[in-house]
CSV table of C-alpha atoms and ligand atoms in Angstrom, one decimal:
chain,number,residue,atom,x,y,z
A,12,UNK,CA,-32.5,8.3,65.2
A,13,UNK,CA,-31.0,4.9,66.0
A,14,UNK,CA,-28.4,3.7,63.5
A,15,UNK,CA,-28.7,6.8,61.3
A,16,UNK,CA,-25.3,7.6,59.8
A,17,UNK,CA,-24.4,10.9,58.3
A,18,UNK,CA,-21.2,12.7,57.3
A,19,UNK,CA,-18.6,14.1,59.8
A,20,UNK,CA,-18.5,17.9,60.0
A,21,UNK,CA,-15.0,18.5,58.9
A,22,UNK,CA,-13.2,21.7,57.9
A,23,UNK,CA,-11.9,21.7,54.4
A,24,UNK,CA,-9.4,24.2,53.0
A,25,UNK,CA,-10.6,26.5,50.3
A,26,UNK,CA,-7.8,25.1,48.1
A,27,UNK,CA,-9.6,21.8,48.1
A,28,UNK,CA,-11.5,21.8,44.8
A,29,UNK,CA,-14.6,19.7,44.2
A,30,UNK,CA,-16.7,19.4,41.0
A,31,UNK,CA,-20.3,18.4,41.5
A,32,UNK,CA,-22.3,17.6,38.3
A,33,UNK,CA,-26.0,18.4,38.3
A,34,UNK,CA,-25.5,20.7,41.3
A,35,UNK,CA,-28.3,23.1,40.7
A,36,UNK,CA,-31.1,21.0,42.3
A,37,UNK,CA,-31.9,17.9,44.3
A,38,UNK,CA,-29.2,15.8,45.7
A,39,UNK,CA,-26.4,17.6,43.8
A,40,UNK,CA,-27.5,20.9,45.2
A,41,UNK,CA,-27.2,19.8,48.8
A,42,UNK,CA,-23.9,17.9,48.1
A,43,UNK,CA,-22.3,21.0,46.5
A,44,UNK,CA,-23.7,23.3,49.2
A,45,UNK,CA,-22.4,21.2,52.1
A,46,UNK,CA,-19.0,20.6,50.7
A,47,UNK,CA,-18.7,24.4,50.2
A,48,UNK,CA,-20.1,25.1,53.6
A,49,UNK,CA,-17.3,23.0,55.1
A,50,UNK,CA,-14.8,25.3,53.3
A,51,UNK,CA,-13.9,23.8,49.9
A,52,UNK,CA,-14.2,25.5,46.6
A,53,UNK,CA,-17.0,23.8,44.6
A,54,UNK,CA,-17.6,24.0,40.9
A,55,UNK,CA,-21.2,23.5,39.9
A,56,UNK,CA,-21.1,21.6,36.6
A,57,UNK,CA,-24.5,22.2,35.2
A,58,UNK,CA,-26.2,22.5,31.8
A,59,UNK,CA,-28.1,25.7,32.6
A,60,UNK,CA,-26.1,28.7,33.7
A,61,UNK,CA,-29.3,30.4,34.9
A,62,UNK,CA,-30.3,27.5,37.1
A,63,UNK,CA,-26.8,27.1,38.4
A,64,UNK,CA,-26.4,30.8,39.2
A,65,UNK,CA,-29.9,30.9,40.9
A,66,UNK,CA,-28.7,27.8,42.9
A,67,UNK,CA,-25.6,29.6,44.0
A,68,UNK,CA,-27.6,32.5,45.3
A,69,UNK,CA,-29.9,30.1,47.2
A,70,UNK,CA,-26.8,28.2,48.6
A,71,UNK,CA,-25.4,31.5,50.0
A,72,UNK,CA,-28.8,32.3,51.6
A,73,UNK,CA,-28.9,28.8,53.2
A,74,UNK,CA,-25.3,29.3,54.3
A,75,UNK,CA,-26.1,32.6,56.0
A,76,UNK,CA,-28.9,30.9,57.9
A,77,UNK,CA,-26.7,28.0,59.0
A,78,UNK,CA,-24.1,30.5,60.2
A,79,UNK,CA,-26.7,32.4,62.2
A,80,UNK,CA,-27.8,29.0,63.7
A,81,UNK,CA,-24.1,28.4,64.5
A,82,UNK,CA,-24.4,25.0,62.8
A,83,UNK,CA,-21.4,22.8,63.6
A,84,UNK,CA,-18.9,22.4,60.8
A,85,UNK,CA,-20.0,25.5,58.8
A,86,UNK,CA,-17.1,27.8,58.0
A,87,UNK,CA,-17.1,31.5,58.7
A,88,UNK,CA,-16.5,32.9,55.2
A,89,UNK,CA,-18.5,35.9,54.1
A,90,UNK,CA,-19.6,34.0,51.0
A,91,UNK,CA,-19.2,30.4,49.8
A,92,UNK,CA,-16.5,29.6,47.3
A,93,UNK,CA,-18.7,28.6,44.4
A,94,UNK,CA,-18.1,28.6,40.7
A,95,UNK,CA,-20.2,27.7,37.6
A,96,UNK,CA,-18.9,25.7,34.7
A,97,UNK,CA,-21.1,24.6,31.8
A,98,UNK,CA,-21.6,20.9,31.3
A,99,UNK,CA,-24.2,19.1,29.3
A,100,UNK,CA,-23.9,15.4,29.8
A,101,UNK,CA,-26.0,14.7,26.7
A,102,UNK,CA,-23.2,16.0,24.6
A,103,UNK,CA,-19.6,14.6,24.4
A,104,UNK,CA,-18.5,17.8,22.9
A,105,UNK,CA,-19.8,19.7,25.9
A,106,UNK,CA,-17.8,17.3,28.2
A,107,UNK,CA,-14.7,18.0,26.2
A,108,UNK,CA,-15.2,21.8,26.3
A,109,UNK,CA,-15.6,21.5,30.1
A,110,UNK,CA,-12.4,19.5,30.3
A,111,UNK,CA,-10.5,22.0,28.2
A,112,UNK,CA,-11.7,25.0,30.2
A,113,UNK,CA,-10.8,23.2,33.5
A,114,UNK,CA,-7.4,22.3,32.2
A,115,UNK,CA,-6.8,25.9,31.1
A,116,UNK,CA,-7.6,27.1,34.6
A,117,UNK,CA,-4.5,25.2,35.8
A,118,UNK,CA,-6.1,24.4,39.0
A,119,UNK,CA,-6.0,21.2,41.0
A,120,UNK,CA,-8.9,18.8,41.5
A,121,UNK,CA,-9.5,16.7,44.6
A,122,UNK,CA,-13.1,15.5,44.4
A,123,UNK,CA,-15.3,14.7,41.4
A,124,UNK,CA,-18.9,13.9,42.3
A,125,UNK,CA,-20.7,12.4,39.2
A,126,UNK,CA,-24.2,13.2,40.3
A,127,UNK,CA,-26.1,14.6,37.3
A,128,UNK,CA,-28.7,12.1,36.0
A,129,UNK,CA,-32.1,11.4,34.5
A,130,UNK,CA,-34.4,8.7,35.5
A,131,UNK,CA,-36.8,6.3,33.5
A,132,UNK,CA,-36.6,8.5,30.4
A,133,UNK,CA,-38.4,7.5,27.3
A,134,UNK,CA,-36.4,6.0,24.5
A,135,UNK,CA,-34.3,8.8,23.0
A,136,UNK,CA,-30.9,9.1,21.4
A,137,UNK,CA,-28.3,11.9,21.8
A,138,UNK,CA,-26.6,13.8,18.9
A,139,UNK,CA,-23.7,11.4,19.5
A,140,UNK,CA,-25.9,8.5,18.8
A,141,UNK,CA,-26.2,6.9,22.2
A,142,UNK,CA,-29.2,6.1,24.3
A,143,UNK,CA,-29.9,9.2,26.4
A,144,UNK,CA,-29.7,7.6,29.9
A,145,UNK,CA,-26.6,5.6,28.9
A,146,UNK,CA,-24.8,8.8,27.9
A,147,UNK,CA,-26.0,11.3,30.5
A,148,UNK,CA,-25.7,9.0,33.5
A,149,UNK,CA,-22.7,6.9,32.5
A,150,UNK,CA,-20.8,7.6,29.3
A,151,UNK,CA,-20.3,11.4,29.8
A,152,UNK,CA,-19.2,11.0,33.4
A,153,UNK,CA,-16.7,8.3,32.3
A,154,UNK,CA,-15.2,10.6,29.7
A,155,UNK,CA,-15.1,13.4,32.3
A,156,UNK,CA,-13.4,11.3,34.9
A,157,UNK,CA,-11.0,9.9,32.3
A,158,UNK,CA,-9.8,13.3,31.2
A,159,UNK,CA,-9.7,14.7,34.8
A,160,UNK,CA,-7.7,11.7,36.1
A,161,UNK,CA,-4.3,13.1,35.2
A,162,UNK,CA,-5.2,16.2,37.3
A,163,UNK,CA,-6.6,14.2,40.1
A,164,UNK,CA,-3.4,12.1,40.1
A,165,UNK,CA,-1.2,15.2,40.6
A,166,UNK,CA,-3.4,17.1,43.1
A,167,UNK,CA,-1.9,15.5,46.2
A,168,UNK,CA,-3.0,12.7,48.4
A,169,UNK,CA,-6.6,11.6,48.9
A,170,UNK,CA,-8.4,12.5,45.7
A,171,UNK,CA,-11.8,10.9,45.1
A,172,UNK,CA,-14.3,10.1,42.3
A,173,UNK,CA,-17.8,9.5,43.7
A,174,UNK,CA,-20.3,8.0,41.4
A,175,UNK,CA,-24.0,8.5,42.3
A,176,UNK,CA,-25.6,5.3,41.3
A,177,UNK,CA,-28.9,3.7,42.5
A,178,UNK,CA,-30.5,0.6,43.9
A,179,UNK,CA,-32.2,0.6,40.5
A,180,UNK,CA,-28.9,-1.0,39.2
A,181,UNK,CA,-30.6,-4.3,40.3
A,182,UNK,CA,-32.9,-4.1,37.3
A,183,UNK,CA,-30.0,-4.2,34.9
A,184,UNK,CA,-29.7,-6.7,32.1
A,185,UNK,CA,-26.1,-6.9,31.0
A,186,UNK,CA,-26.0,-7.5,27.3
A,187,UNK,CA,-23.6,-5.5,25.0
A,188,UNK,CA,-25.7,-6.5,21.9
A,189,UNK,CA,-28.7,-4.6,23.2
A,190,UNK,CA,-26.9,-2.0,25.2
A,191,UNK,CA,-28.2,1.0,23.1
A,192,UNK,CA,-31.7,-0.5,22.8
A,193,UNK,CA,-32.0,0.2,19.1
A,194,UNK,CA,-34.0,-3.0,18.5
A,195,UNK,CA,-36.8,-1.7,20.7
A,196,UNK,CA,-39.5,0.8,19.9
A,197,UNK,CA,-41.3,3.3,22.1
A,198,UNK,CA,-43.6,0.5,23.5
A,199,UNK,CA,-41.0,-2.3,24.0
A,200,UNK,CA,-38.2,-0.1,25.4
A,201,UNK,CA,-37.8,-1.0,29.1
A,202,UNK,CA,-37.3,2.4,30.8
A,203,UNK,CA,-36.5,0.9,34.2
A,204,UNK,CA,-34.1,-1.7,32.6
A,205,UNK,CA,-32.2,1.0,30.7
A,206,UNK,CA,-32.1,3.4,33.8
A,207,UNK,CA,-30.9,0.4,35.8
A,208,UNK,CA,-28.3,-0.4,33.2
A,209,UNK,CA,-26.9,3.1,33.3
A,210,UNK,CA,-26.7,2.9,37.1
A,211,UNK,CA,-25.1,-0.6,37.0
A,212,UNK,CA,-22.5,0.7,34.6
A,213,UNK,CA,-21.4,3.3,37.0
A,214,UNK,CA,-20.7,0.6,39.7
A,215,UNK,CA,-18.9,-1.5,37.1
A,216,UNK,CA,-16.8,1.6,36.2
A,217,UNK,CA,-15.9,1.9,39.8
A,218,UNK,CA,-14.3,-1.5,39.9
A,219,UNK,CA,-12.6,-1.2,36.5
A,220,UNK,CA,-11.1,2.2,37.2
A,221,UNK,CA,-10.0,1.2,40.7
A,222,UNK,CA,-8.2,-1.9,39.2
A,223,UNK,CA,-6.2,0.6,37.1
A,224,UNK,CA,-5.7,3.1,39.9
A,225,UNK,CA,-4.4,0.7,42.5
A,226,UNK,CA,-1.7,2.2,44.6
A,227,UNK,CA,-2.5,5.7,43.3
A,228,UNK,CA,-3.9,8.7,45.3
A,229,UNK,CA,-7.2,8.4,43.5
A,230,UNK,CA,-10.1,6.3,44.7
A,231,UNK,CA,-13.5,5.6,43.1
A,232,UNK,CA,-16.6,4.8,45.2
A,233,UNK,CA,-20.3,4.6,44.3
A,234,UNK,CA,-23.5,4.9,46.2
A,235,UNK,CA,-27.3,4.8,46.4
A,236,UNK,CA,-28.7,8.1,47.8
A,237,UNK,CA,-32.0,6.5,49.0
A,238,UNK,CA,-35.4,7.3,47.6
A,239,UNK,CA,-35.3,11.1,47.6
A,240,UNK,CA,-37.9,13.8,46.9
A,241,UNK,CA,-36.3,15.7,44.0
A,242,UNK,CA,-37.1,16.7,40.5
A,243,UNK,CA,-36.1,13.3,39.2
A,244,UNK,CA,-39.7,12.2,38.4
A,245,UNK,CA,-40.1,15.0,35.9
A,246,UNK,CA,-39.2,12.5,33.1
A,247,UNK,CA,-41.6,9.8,34.1
A,248,UNK,CA,-44.8,11.7,35.0
A,249,UNK,CA,-46.6,9.4,32.5
A,250,UNK,CA,-45.6,6.3,34.5
A,251,UNK,CA,-48.4,6.3,36.9
A,252,UNK,CA,-47.2,3.2,38.9
A,253,UNK,CA,-43.9,4.9,39.7
A,254,UNK,CA,-45.5,8.2,40.6
A,255,UNK,CA,-48.0,6.4,42.8
A,256,UNK,CA,-45.2,4.4,44.4
A,257,UNK,CA,-43.3,7.6,45.2
A,258,UNK,CA,-46.4,9.2,46.7
A,259,UNK,CA,-47.0,6.1,48.9
A,260,UNK,CA,-43.3,6.2,50.0
A,261,UNK,CA,-43.7,9.8,50.9
A,262,UNK,CA,-47.0,9.2,52.8
A,263,UNK,CA,-45.3,6.5,55.0
A,264,UNK,CA,-42.4,8.9,55.7
A,265,UNK,CA,-39.8,6.8,53.8
A,266,UNK,CA,-39.0,9.4,51.2
A,267,UNK,CA,-35.8,11.3,52.0
A,268,UNK,CA,-35.3,15.0,51.8
A,269,UNK,CA,-32.6,16.2,49.4
A,270,UNK,CA,-30.3,16.9,52.3
A,271,UNK,CA,-30.8,13.3,53.7
A,272,UNK,CA,-30.3,12.0,50.2
A,273,UNK,CA,-27.1,13.9,49.9
A,274,UNK,CA,-25.6,12.6,53.1
A,275,UNK,CA,-24.1,9.5,51.5
A,276,UNK,CA,-22.5,11.5,48.7
A,277,UNK,CA,-21.1,14.1,51.1
A,278,UNK,CA,-19.7,11.3,53.3
A,279,UNK,CA,-18.0,9.6,50.4
A,280,UNK,CA,-16.5,12.9,49.3
A,281,UNK,CA,-15.2,14.3,52.7
A,282,UNK,CA,-15.0,11.6,55.4
A,283,UNK,CA,-11.3,11.5,56.3
A,284,UNK,CA,-11.8,7.9,57.5
A,285,UNK,CA,-12.5,6.9,53.9
A,286,UNK,CA,-9.2,8.1,52.6
A,287,UNK,CA,-7.8,5.3,50.4
A,288,UNK,CA,-11.0,3.3,50.6
A,289,UNK,CA,-12.1,2.0,47.1
A,290,UNK,CA,-14.5,-0.4,45.5
A,291,UNK,CA,-17.3,0.3,48.0
A,292,UNK,CA,-21.0,0.9,47.1
A,293,UNK,CA,-22.6,2.9,49.9
A,294,UNK,CA,-26.2,3.1,51.0
A,295,UNK,CA,-27.1,5.3,54.0
A,296,UNK,CA,-23.4,6.0,54.4
A,297,UNK,CA,-22.6,2.3,55.0
A,298,UNK,CA,-21.1,-0.3,52.6
A,299,UNK,CA,-23.9,-2.2,50.9
A,300,UNK,CA,-24.2,-5.3,48.7
A,301,UNK,CA,-24.4,-5.0,44.9
A,302,UNK,CA,-26.1,-7.2,42.3
A,303,UNK,CA,-24.0,-10.2,41.1
A,304,UNK,CA,-24.1,-9.0,37.5
A,305,UNK,CA,-22.2,-5.8,38.3
A,306,UNK,CA,-19.8,-7.7,40.6
A,307,UNK,CA,-18.8,-9.9,37.7
A,308,UNK,CA,-15.2,-8.9,36.6
A,309,UNK,CA,-15.7,-10.3,33.1
A,310,UNK,CA,-18.8,-8.1,32.6
A,311,UNK,CA,-16.9,-5.1,34.0
A,312,UNK,CA,-14.0,-5.6,31.6
A,313,UNK,CA,-16.3,-6.1,28.6
A,314,UNK,CA,-18.0,-2.9,29.5
A,315,UNK,CA,-14.7,-1.2,29.8
A,316,UNK,CA,-13.6,-2.3,26.3
A,317,UNK,CA,-17.0,-1.3,24.9
A,318,UNK,CA,-16.8,2.1,26.6
A,319,UNK,CA,-13.3,2.9,25.3
A,320,UNK,CA,-14.5,2.0,21.8
A,321,UNK,CA,-17.4,4.5,22.2
A,322,UNK,CA,-15.0,7.1,23.3
A,323,UNK,CA,-12.0,6.4,21.1
A,324,UNK,CA,-12.3,9.6,19.1
A,325,UNK,CA,-12.4,11.6,22.4
A,326,UNK,CA,-9.6,9.7,24.2
A,327,UNK,CA,-6.9,9.8,21.5
A,328,UNK,CA,-6.5,13.5,22.0
A,329,UNK,CA,-3.8,12.5,24.4
A,330,UNK,CA,-2.2,9.1,24.6
A,331,UNK,CA,-1.5,10.0,28.2
A,332,UNK,CA,-5.1,9.6,29.1
A,333,UNK,CA,-5.2,6.0,27.9
A,334,UNK,CA,-2.0,5.3,29.7
A,335,UNK,CA,-3.3,6.8,32.8
A,336,UNK,CA,-6.5,4.8,32.4
A,337,UNK,CA,-4.5,1.7,31.9
A,338,UNK,CA,-2.5,2.4,35.1
A,339,UNK,CA,0.8,3.3,33.6
A,340,UNK,CA,2.8,6.0,35.3
A,341,UNK,CA,3.0,8.9,32.9
A,342,UNK,CA,3.7,11.8,35.2
B,534,NAP,N1,-34.1,10.9,43.7
B,534,NAP,C1,-33.9,9.6,43.9
B,534,NAP,O1,-34.8,9.0,44.6
B,534,NAP,C2,-32.7,8.9,43.4
B,534,NAP,C3,-32.5,7.6,43.8
B,534,NAP,C4,-31.4,6.9,43.3
B,534,NAP,C5,-30.5,7.6,42.6
B,534,NAP,N2,-30.6,8.9,42.3
B,534,NAP,C6,-29.6,9.6,41.5
B,534,NAP,O2,-29.2,10.8,42.1
B,534,NAP,C7,-28.7,11.7,41.1
B,534,NAP,C8,-29.3,13.0,41.3
B,534,NAP,O3,-30.7,13.0,41.1
B,534,NAP,P1,-31.8,13.8,41.8
B,534,NAP,O4,-32.7,12.9,42.4
B,534,NAP,O5,-31.2,14.9,42.6
B,534,NAP,O6,-32.5,14.4,40.5
B,534,NAP,P2,-32.9,15.9,40.0
B,534,NAP,O7,-33.4,16.7,41.1
B,534,NAP,O8,-33.7,15.8,38.8
B,534,NAP,O9,-31.4,16.5,39.7
B,534,NAP,C9,-30.7,16.0,38.6
B,534,NAP,C10,-29.6,16.9,38.2
B,534,NAP,O10,-29.0,16.4,37.0
B,534,NAP,C11,-28.9,17.4,36.1
B,534,NAP,N3,-28.9,16.9,34.7
B,534,NAP,C12,-29.9,16.2,34.0
B,534,NAP,N4,-29.5,16.1,32.8
B,534,NAP,C13,-28.4,16.7,32.6
B,534,NAP,C14,-27.5,16.9,31.5
B,534,NAP,N5,-27.8,16.4,30.3
B,534,NAP,N6,-26.3,17.5,31.7
B,534,NAP,C15,-26.0,18.0,32.9
B,534,NAP,N7,-26.8,17.9,34.0
B,534,NAP,C16,-28.0,17.2,33.8
B,534,NAP,C17,-30.1,18.3,36.3
B,534,NAP,O11,-30.0,19.6,35.7
B,534,NAP,P3,-31.3,20.4,35.2
B,534,NAP,O12,-31.9,21.0,36.4
B,534,NAP,O13,-30.7,21.4,34.3
B,534,NAP,O14,-32.2,19.4,34.5
B,534,NAP,C18,-30.1,18.3,37.8
B,534,NAP,O15,-29.1,19.3,38.2
B,534,NAP,C19,-29.0,11.1,39.8
B,534,NAP,O16,-27.8,10.5,39.2
B,534,NAP,C20,-30.0,10.0,40.1
B,534,NAP,O17,-30.0,8.9,39.2
B,534,NAP,C21,-31.7,9.6,42.7
């Protein structure tokens, strides 16, 4: 297909460790599977152990088939190096439990793919008091990345954080006064705006984190996977216009398969040519333009301050985290 870009089939050492959130289905499933099929150890960070373990079995079945087909770039291990760790992005406590368990394991971390997400959800608030899409898609991943940064920073060269955002970020309305949407009710809550906001915040996080990680071994990138046929519409079955739009997109052959949707994430995670590359938003594995609101440094910094305020109870555990976030050398 002319102009189609994918990821290079590289061989990764088993010691290279990647975490993929929401890896049990959709884009995350293919991302985790391919990074593992190229040799790395992949941790499936999922909220359901059953779904994750079932996915691990399916990944190994797919792996066997790929080996039989002699697919280029697939390693010759007897089994993929996969692990499950529980992570519920709707709970900050769950994120902290994940972090503690990972730290206790004493292992290194080279790639963190923040993929788990929900789309166009109805107005709902988490036990922590935040709008659900804000917390699942953005805030929890920010907390996870913040706590894993010291490990990424000491895991050797070329460590990467990949934020799976969306073209829906263009629907964002940046306003810290309405960021949690409490002034809206079920009817007036703009589900696309709030989804778009959560995806915009990921791109803004990329810029803010990179500013503080300059000259370090850790890079942050973000991306749009394309319009992909996954389980994402499960939360907006009642929104007939969107379901209809997805069906039409599928009919005209423009809906990507989960594998095609994962190509941009996999490329951002493994392409050796992207070592040291930061501040890029990819679409179809190529750098793409972002909306001016998310490109605005003042907005990025206001969001940064707001985010640290939301997470202050979870980030004081160690002052080192804040220092690391603020770019001070603490190791
Ligand atoms: N599909 C598209 O067209 C499209 C377009 C642009 C961007 N994206 C982005 O791509 C990413 C992956 O989406 P997808 O299309 O692959 O959707 P999906 O098939 O619905 O997969 C979403 C994954 O996120 C997990 N997840 C949801 N809530 C979670 C929570 N509270 N804690 C932990 N994990 C949670 C799901 O786990 P469960 O199975 O347990 O629910 C699942 O593993 C999302 O960030 C989405 O915003 C998708």
